[in-house]
Amino acid sequence: LNLRSILVLSVGMLLLGGCASESTESQVEAPGLPQELADGAARLRDAALASDEAYATLAELCDLHGHRLSGSDRLENAIDWIADRMRGYGLQNVRKEEVLVPVWIRGEESLRLIEPASHHIAMLGLGGSVGTPPGGIRAEVLRVTSFDDLTALDPTAARGKIVLFDVPYTGYGSTVQYRSRGASAAAERGAVAALVRSVGLDGMRTPHTGALRYDEAVPRIPGAAIAFEDANLMARSLERGDRVVAELAMGASSAPDRISHNVLAEVVGREKPEEIVVIGGHIDSWDVGQGAQDDGVGCILAVEAARLMHALDLHPRRTVRVVLWTNEENGLRGGRAYRDLHAAELDQHVAAIESDSGNGRAQGFRFDLRPAAVDAEEVTPELEAARIRGLEKLRELLVTLSPVGADSVFVAGSGADISPIADEGVPALGVHHDTSEYFRIHHTRADTFDRIDPADLRANVAAMAVLAWSLAEFEGSLRP
Amino acid sequence: LNLRSILVLSVGMLLLGGCASESTESQVEAPGLPQELADGAARLRDAALASDEAYATLAELCDLHGHRLSGSDRLENAIDWIADRMRGYGLQNVRKEEVLVPVWIRGEESLRLIEPASHHIAMLGLGGSVGTPPGGIRAEVLRVTSFDDLTALDPTAARGKIVLFDVPYTGYGSTVQYRSRGASAAAERGAVAALVRSVGLDGMRTPHTGALRYDEAVPRIPGAAIAFEDANLMARSLERGDRVVAELAMGASSAPDRISHNVLAEVVGREKPEEIVVIGGHIDSWDVGQGAQDDGVGCILAVEAARLMHALDLHPRRTVRVVLWTNEENGLRGGRAYRDLHAAELDQHVAAIESDSGNGRAQGFRFDLRPAAVDAEEVTPELEAARIRGLEKLRELLVTLSPVGADSVFVAGSGADISPIADEGVPALGVHHDTSEYFRIHHTRADTFDRIDPADLRANVAAMAVLAWSLAEFEGSLRP
């Protein structure tokens, strides 16, 4: 691979050599930007668009270390592997930071329809769920289409039943609450288990897992997602007036917390090394598929952005720090641990950029700027003014990405792993990917390398590299 | 449901009442056709397009009796259910005919990649395969991309290995040989098991099962299909120079043949009841999914065509006989049993029409006319002339379907279940469906009712009903 990297880079450099006049043109493209900043951005963009290193590295991550649930040996192996890879690339200060994470083990699981007819149901237990008793749970299915639908029923209606939340998918943000809170809402009404219509676009008998969260006030009952086809089967049966009975068996269990790691690497700044631009994604994934788009892509974008800077001998004014967080999927403890371990230097964080919404073509970035103090939730006029200045500055900096179509700036929605530091006032940015197909494979067995479009991946690396460089290089601030 | 049928029909009849002038127009539309034939065809077409009875019945078949592998109780229950349904519709001579079918039981099965990394592989054992020894088979994977690729290797190259036929899907007809013959071709070279890249369009970790056929001259080794993503994973690993080792466990077994049934029903002819137009599909399916498109659709098209004739009080000159064959998928014994049991009346079979390629919109029909005697394989000038006359006659008869877009006639490819009687000289027709998406779900867990488009189903019923009526009503012959 090292030989291959060298070859790819050599071709890239030849291309860059041939593009010297284009680099000069970038001054015209980006009139407000200092030449060094604009030149570096253009070189990174062009090198990213000419390299398949990200594609090859992501394939290895997926094939050798996918999937990677936090709490598993598989994840720790992946972390060591990617740390080695970053060392091999010549990145600086490669290190791991300890994070205590929950341990959840899926175990064997199955769901069968018993009435009105015997059917195998395509299911995935929800992360964090308790298991069933060893013999499984056999009960009648009560179908509801919303929380209101459930609470409108007779208070005893769900008692002893398996509640199915058969909620049409209207978008991830609006529908995911049924996956997170469905089990406890059902338990509150005396249900023995909860099923949720998969939170995602229609697949091919592909259930979508994800975390549930138990309300401590009610008993913990097992929760599982079923494919849309299987939810439809139950709905049709009930519509015909048939009783629906299902048998759920889940061997899910939890074990004591164990130590996992965030993994870090740096391109140290040439002028202000203590000022930091964080870039990253989460290295953990769900325990199905390969964690290719969720969030192998985010990790590889950050690693590759830093690799390209180093390989092109670009030394930004500030430090670019790659952070690959652990435990995003079932705890967000990696993001919180980073905040806590780096509390003393958060003031020096110029920005944090995350990618965690697949490999759809980047259209730009989402920008969050929040009140710094925990007790100051109010948005002051000063903060509002800084947000507007920030959006303007970002538009200016992103001009290099207009040929890639990734030069738009959107308000809010930056990313989960960086939200703990965003809450401390760190300007936070998330790559805004085209997600029109992402939620078809999100948290499913079909999140595999096969759906990675190499051209989109190259463009996404360009987007991450250009913004990371620009924020590490520009002299201003996005803060109030 | 009876009430519902009546309502739907009433609406249909109201529509037909309103379309009286259109019926008259059909004379103009179909200048060469007798008025009674053209009127009946137009009435059937319009009633089919106005009714959702087929959609509701197919849903019940899928939800109460899907899947339906021949040799299983599930299939026999489905056969009894659909016989009752046809009696309820008022069809005549509803009966079952015994067919001895093989019994194959999938059992528990799994495939894991062991090297270069541990992965769950999405697989389905192939129908008719032997199982593995109880502990499974662990062996290195040898990947080939064609039979030639395998035979070009050193004769010992496959010895003790699991051979993967990683053949790009270029169409069902051209690729299915690797599923059918791969296991024996691998066994001939000393392999211990065979895997095949799924024969179908790319899905979402959805392997495609189907029958394998053992060559009696070589040992029987287990055969399984894997999803395209998993074949790609193995191919990438080998390309990187990694050894690929897999562990296959299959509990597949065969039991002694048992009695299954073809199920028949008729609309008895008013003038020549002894002359017969057969219409049908196969009632059996693979043991995954719901057998919705393969071939629930074909069965329902035939049942519904007959129901509409009866409900509209249309009495064709000849008998229309619904035949729902058993054991198409893993033996074709239903088609052969029909030929043998009805040998004496095959001369009186005017035509046989099958639908067995999903629910894509019918574009017309495929026409086969073969030499009648087993030892007369030669196509005589007389037969060739009859084929041309037949194609012309069919084009004339299908004019009623031109508003539906189902009026084309294609040469050959009529259908598997009717091929035994086609070989005896019975003119054979297959609904030519749009199959552009069919081979994505064919023989997979995703062949469920959800992918049935109700408008396409109505159009397909119209196609089947119009051609069945026309062939039972016209005075000529498609034979030489």
PDB file of C-alpha atoms in Angstrom, chain A residues 127-275:
ATOM      1  CA  GLY A 127     -29.127  -1.810  20.859  1.00  0.00           C
ATOM      2  CA  GLY A 128     -29.264  -1.764  24.634  1.00  0.00           C
ATOM      3  CA  SER A 129     -32.381  -3.918  24.754  1.00  0.00           C
ATOM      4  CA  VAL A 130     -32.799  -6.575  27.384  1.00  0.00           C
ATOM      5  CA  GLY A 131     -33.299 -10.110  26.146  1.00  0.00           C
ATOM      6  CA  THR A 132     -36.393 -12.247  26.491  1.00  0.00           C
ATOM      7  CA  PRO A 133     -36.669 -15.135  28.928  1.00  0.00           C
ATOM      8  CA  PRO A 134     -34.936 -18.207  27.438  1.00  0.00           C
ATOM      9  CA  GLY A 135     -38.148 -19.661  25.999  1.00  0.00           C
ATOM     10  CA  GLY A 136     -39.035 -16.378  24.300  1.00  0.00           C
ATOM     11  CA  ILE A 137     -42.207 -14.342  24.584  1.00  0.00           C
ATOM     12  CA  ARG A 138     -45.387 -15.356  22.793  1.00  0.00           C
ATOM     13  CA  ALA A 139     -48.126 -12.734  22.797  1.00  0.00           C
ATOM     14  CA  GLU A 140     -50.761 -11.022  20.739  1.00  0.00           C
ATOM     15  CA  VAL A 141     -49.620  -8.015  18.715  1.00  0.00           C
ATOM     16  CA  LEU A 142     -51.274  -4.650  19.329  1.00  0.00           C
ATOM     17  CA  ARG A 143     -50.581  -2.256  16.467  1.00  0.00           C
ATOM     18  CA  VAL A 144     -50.477   1.505  17.002  1.00  0.00           C
ATOM     19  CA  THR A 145     -49.400   4.211  14.601  1.00  0.00           C
ATOM     20  CA  SER A 146     -48.267   6.852  17.118  1.00  0.00           C
ATOM     21  CA  PHE A 147     -47.746   7.463  20.834  1.00  0.00           C
ATOM     22  CA  ASP A 148     -51.089   9.300  20.851  1.00  0.00           C
ATOM     23  CA  ASP A 149     -52.723   6.283  19.286  1.00  0.00           C
ATOM     24  CA  LEU A 150     -51.418   4.171  22.196  1.00  0.00           C
ATOM     25  CA  THR A 151     -52.450   6.567  24.948  1.00  0.00           C
ATOM     26  CA  ALA A 152     -55.914   6.998  23.422  1.00  0.00           C
ATOM     27  CA  LEU A 153     -56.591   3.292  23.956  1.00  0.00           C
ATOM     28  CA  ASP A 154     -58.096   1.754  27.065  1.00  0.00           C
ATOM     29  CA  PRO A 155     -55.286   1.743  29.685  1.00  0.00           C
ATOM     30  CA  THR A 156     -55.406  -2.061  29.805  1.00  0.00           C
ATOM     31  CA  ALA A 157     -55.320  -2.540  26.031  1.00  0.00           C
ATOM     32  CA  ALA A 158     -51.577  -3.173  25.848  1.00  0.00           C
ATOM     33  CA  ARG A 159     -51.342  -5.348  28.943  1.00  0.00           C
ATOM     34  CA  GLY A 160     -49.541  -8.612  28.205  1.00  0.00           C
ATOM     35  CA  LYS A 161     -49.226  -7.691  24.529  1.00  0.00           C
ATOM     36  CA  ILE A 162     -46.413  -7.040  22.086  1.00  0.00           C
ATOM     37  CA  VAL A 163     -46.928  -3.448  20.950  1.00  0.00           C
ATOM     38  CA  LEU A 164     -46.009  -2.692  17.326  1.00  0.00           C
ATOM     39  CA  PHE A 165     -45.263   0.963  16.598  1.00  0.00           C
ATOM     40  CA  ASP A 166     -46.142   0.916  12.912  1.00  0.00           C
ATOM     41  CA  VAL A 167     -45.240   4.518  12.209  1.00  0.00           C
ATOM     42  CA  PRO A 168     -44.707   5.637   8.607  1.00  0.00           C
ATOM     43  CA  TYR A 169     -41.185   6.935   8.028  1.00  0.00           C
ATOM     44  CA  THR A 170     -41.425  10.680   7.540  1.00  0.00           C
ATOM     45  CA  GLY A 171     -37.751  11.453   8.120  1.00  0.00           C
ATOM     46  CA  TYR A 172     -35.189  10.269  10.623  1.00  0.00           C
ATOM     47  CA  GLY A 173     -35.531  13.138  13.080  1.00  0.00           C
ATOM     48  CA  SER A 174     -39.293  12.862  13.257  1.00  0.00           C
ATOM     49  CA  THR A 175     -39.567   9.060  13.427  1.00  0.00           C
ATOM     50  CA  VAL A 176     -36.580   7.905  15.498  1.00  0.00           C
ATOM     51  CA  GLN A 177     -38.377   8.624  18.790  1.00  0.00           C
ATOM     52  CA  TYR A 178     -40.407   5.441  18.306  1.00  0.00           C
ATOM     53  CA  ARG A 179     -37.225   3.395  18.183  1.00  0.00           C
ATOM     54  CA  SER A 180     -35.725   5.224  21.196  1.00  0.00           C
ATOM     55  CA  ARG A 181     -38.739   5.500  23.443  1.00  0.00           C
ATOM     56  CA  GLY A 182     -41.201   2.915  22.121  1.00  0.00           C
ATOM     57  CA  ALA A 183     -40.227   0.109  24.485  1.00  0.00           C
ATOM     58  CA  SER A 184     -40.701   2.211  27.618  1.00  0.00           C
ATOM     59  CA  ALA A 185     -43.922   3.756  26.324  1.00  0.00           C
ATOM     60  CA  ALA A 186     -45.269   0.256  25.735  1.00  0.00           C
ATOM     61  CA  ALA A 187     -43.976  -1.023  29.099  1.00  0.00           C
ATOM     62  CA  GLU A 188     -45.750   1.827  30.847  1.00  0.00           C
ATOM     63  CA  ARG A 189     -48.979   0.312  29.546  1.00  0.00           C
ATOM     64  CA  GLY A 190     -48.096  -3.193  30.641  1.00  0.00           C
ATOM     65  CA  ALA A 191     -46.760  -4.530  27.338  1.00  0.00           C
ATOM     66  CA  VAL A 192     -44.304  -7.447  27.383  1.00  0.00           C
ATOM     67  CA  ALA A 193     -42.269  -6.398  24.329  1.00  0.00           C
ATOM     68  CA  ALA A 194     -42.169  -3.647  21.724  1.00  0.00           C
ATOM     69  CA  LEU A 195     -41.610  -3.784  17.978  1.00  0.00           C
ATOM     70  CA  VAL A 196     -40.975  -0.797  15.766  1.00  0.00           C
ATOM     71  CA  ARG A 197     -41.408  -0.474  12.009  1.00  0.00           C
ATOM     72  CA  SER A 198     -37.851   0.193  10.845  1.00  0.00           C
ATOM     73  CA  VAL A 199     -36.858   3.830  10.990  1.00  0.00           C
ATOM     74  CA  GLY A 200     -35.624   4.310   7.443  1.00  0.00           C
ATOM     75  CA  LEU A 201     -36.551   4.178   3.790  1.00  0.00           C
ATOM     76  CA  ASP A 202     -38.073   0.991   2.413  1.00  0.00           C
ATOM     77  CA  GLY A 203     -35.436  -1.674   1.872  1.00  0.00           C
ATOM     78  CA  MET A 204     -35.574  -5.354   0.952  1.00  0.00           C
ATOM     79  CA  ARG A 205     -36.501  -7.168   4.179  1.00  0.00           C
ATOM     80  CA  THR A 206     -33.756  -5.058   5.800  1.00  0.00           C
ATOM     81  CA  PRO A 207     -34.583  -4.073   9.394  1.00  0.00           C
ATOM     82  CA  HIS A 208     -32.773  -1.042  10.862  1.00  0.00           C
ATOM     83  CA  THR A 209     -31.292  -1.398  14.332  1.00  0.00           C
ATOM     84  CA  GLY A 210     -30.308   1.506  16.585  1.00  0.00           C
ATOM     85  CA  ALA A 211     -30.356   2.453  20.240  1.00  0.00           C
ATOM     86  CA  LEU A 212     -33.334   2.357  22.537  1.00  0.00           C
ATOM     87  CA  ARG A 213     -33.376   4.255  25.805  1.00  0.00           C
ATOM     88  CA  TYR A 214     -35.195   2.910  28.826  1.00  0.00           C
ATOM     89  CA  ASP A 215     -37.178   5.142  31.096  1.00  0.00           C
ATOM     90  CA  GLU A 216     -35.977   4.148  34.587  1.00  0.00           C
ATOM     91  CA  ALA A 217     -39.498   4.458  35.985  1.00  0.00           C
ATOM     92  CA  VAL A 218     -40.925   1.474  34.103  1.00  0.00           C
ATOM     93  CA  PRO A 219     -39.868  -2.161  33.651  1.00  0.00           C
ATOM     94  CA  ARG A 220     -37.405  -2.901  30.869  1.00  0.00           C
ATOM     95  CA  ILE A 221     -38.979  -4.936  28.096  1.00  0.00           C
ATOM     96  CA  PRO A 222     -37.288  -6.213  24.917  1.00  0.00           C
ATOM     97  CA  GLY A 223     -37.388  -3.994  21.842  1.00  0.00           C
ATOM     98  CA  ALA A 224     -36.756  -4.904  18.208  1.00  0.00           C
ATOM     99  CA  ALA A 225     -37.098  -3.365  14.764  1.00  0.00           C
ATOM    100  CA  ILE A 226     -38.856  -5.198  11.942  1.00  0.00           C
ATOM    101  CA  ALA A 227     -38.665  -4.688   8.178  1.00  0.00           C
ATOM    102  CA  PHE A 228     -41.373  -2.572   6.596  1.00  0.00           C
ATOM    103  CA  GLU A 229     -42.675  -5.631   4.734  1.00  0.00           C
ATOM    104  CA  ASP A 230     -43.231  -7.464   8.003  1.00  0.00           C
ATOM    105  CA  ALA A 231     -44.980  -4.488   9.590  1.00  0.00           C
ATOM    106  CA  ASN A 232     -47.234  -4.351   6.530  1.00  0.00           C
ATOM    107  CA  LEU A 233     -47.977  -8.066   6.837  1.00  0.00           C
ATOM    108  CA  MET A 234     -49.145  -7.573  10.425  1.00  0.00           C
ATOM    109  CA  ALA A 235     -51.158  -4.481   9.505  1.00  0.00           C
ATOM    110  CA  ARG A 236     -52.926  -6.271   6.651  1.00  0.00           C
ATOM    111  CA  SER A 237     -53.719  -9.245   8.870  1.00  0.00           C
ATOM    112  CA  LEU A 238     -55.257  -7.015  11.532  1.00  0.00           C
ATOM    113  CA  GLU A 239     -57.226  -5.121   8.897  1.00  0.00           C
ATOM    114  CA  ARG A 240     -58.742  -8.409   7.777  1.00  0.00           C
ATOM    115  CA  GLY A 241     -59.880  -8.969  11.350  1.00  0.00           C
ATOM    116  CA  ASP A 242     -57.340 -11.682  12.135  1.00  0.00           C
ATOM    117  CA  ARG A 243     -55.674 -11.956  15.518  1.00  0.00           C
ATOM    118  CA  VAL A 244     -51.902 -11.512  15.209  1.00  0.00           C
ATOM    119  CA  VAL A 245     -49.707 -13.508  17.563  1.00  0.00           C
ATOM    120  CA  ALA A 246     -45.920 -13.412  17.499  1.00  0.00           C
ATOM    121  CA  GLU A 247     -43.091 -15.165  19.278  1.00  0.00           C
ATOM    122  CA  LEU A 248     -39.998 -13.118  20.069  1.00  0.00           C
ATOM    123  CA  ALA A 249     -36.730 -14.650  21.276  1.00  0.00           C
ATOM    124  CA  MET A 250     -33.772 -12.393  22.015  1.00  0.00           C
ATOM    125  CA  GLY A 251     -30.557 -13.455  23.705  1.00  0.00           C
ATOM    126  CA  ALA A 252     -29.456  -9.832  24.204  1.00  0.00           C
ATOM    127  CA  SER A 253     -27.439  -9.032  27.306  1.00  0.00           C
ATOM    128  CA  SER A 254     -25.277  -6.319  28.816  1.00  0.00           C
ATOM    129  CA  ALA A 255     -21.891  -6.739  30.527  1.00  0.00           C
ATOM    130  CA  PRO A 256     -19.907  -4.333  32.716  1.00  0.00           C
ATOM    131  CA  ASP A 257     -18.451  -1.254  31.015  1.00  0.00           C
ATOM    132  CA  ARG A 258     -15.031  -1.688  29.458  1.00  0.00           C
ATOM    133  CA  ILE A 259     -12.293   0.594  28.201  1.00  0.00           C
ATOM    134  CA  SER A 260     -12.455   1.701  24.593  1.00  0.00           C
ATOM    135  CA  HIS A 261     -10.608   4.600  22.974  1.00  0.00           C
ATOM    136  CA  ASN A 262     -10.843   7.740  20.951  1.00  0.00           C
ATOM    137  CA  VAL A 263      -7.940   7.804  18.547  1.00  0.00           C
ATOM    138  CA  LEU A 264      -6.162  11.041  17.633  1.00  0.00           C
ATOM    139  CA  ALA A 265      -3.530  12.252  15.186  1.00  0.00           C
ATOM    140  CA  GLU A 266      -2.277  15.674  14.201  1.00  0.00           C
ATOM    141  CA  VAL A 267      -0.777  17.858  11.550  1.00  0.00           C
ATOM    142  CA  VAL A 268       0.876  20.280  13.963  1.00  0.00           C
ATOM    143  CA  GLY A 269       0.412  23.992  13.209  1.00  0.00           C
ATOM    144  CA  ARG A 270       3.385  26.035  12.005  1.00  0.00           C
ATOM    145  CA  GLU A 271       2.519  29.290  13.822  1.00  0.00           C
ATOM    146  CA  LYS A 272      -0.074  28.584  16.475  1.00  0.00           C
ATOM    147  CA  PRO A 273       0.193  24.874  17.249  1.00  0.00           C
ATOM    148  CA  GLU A 274      -1.906  25.329  20.398  1.00  0.00           C
ATOM    149  CA  GLU A 275      -4.897  26.419  18.336  1.00  0.00           C
TER     150      GLU A 275
END
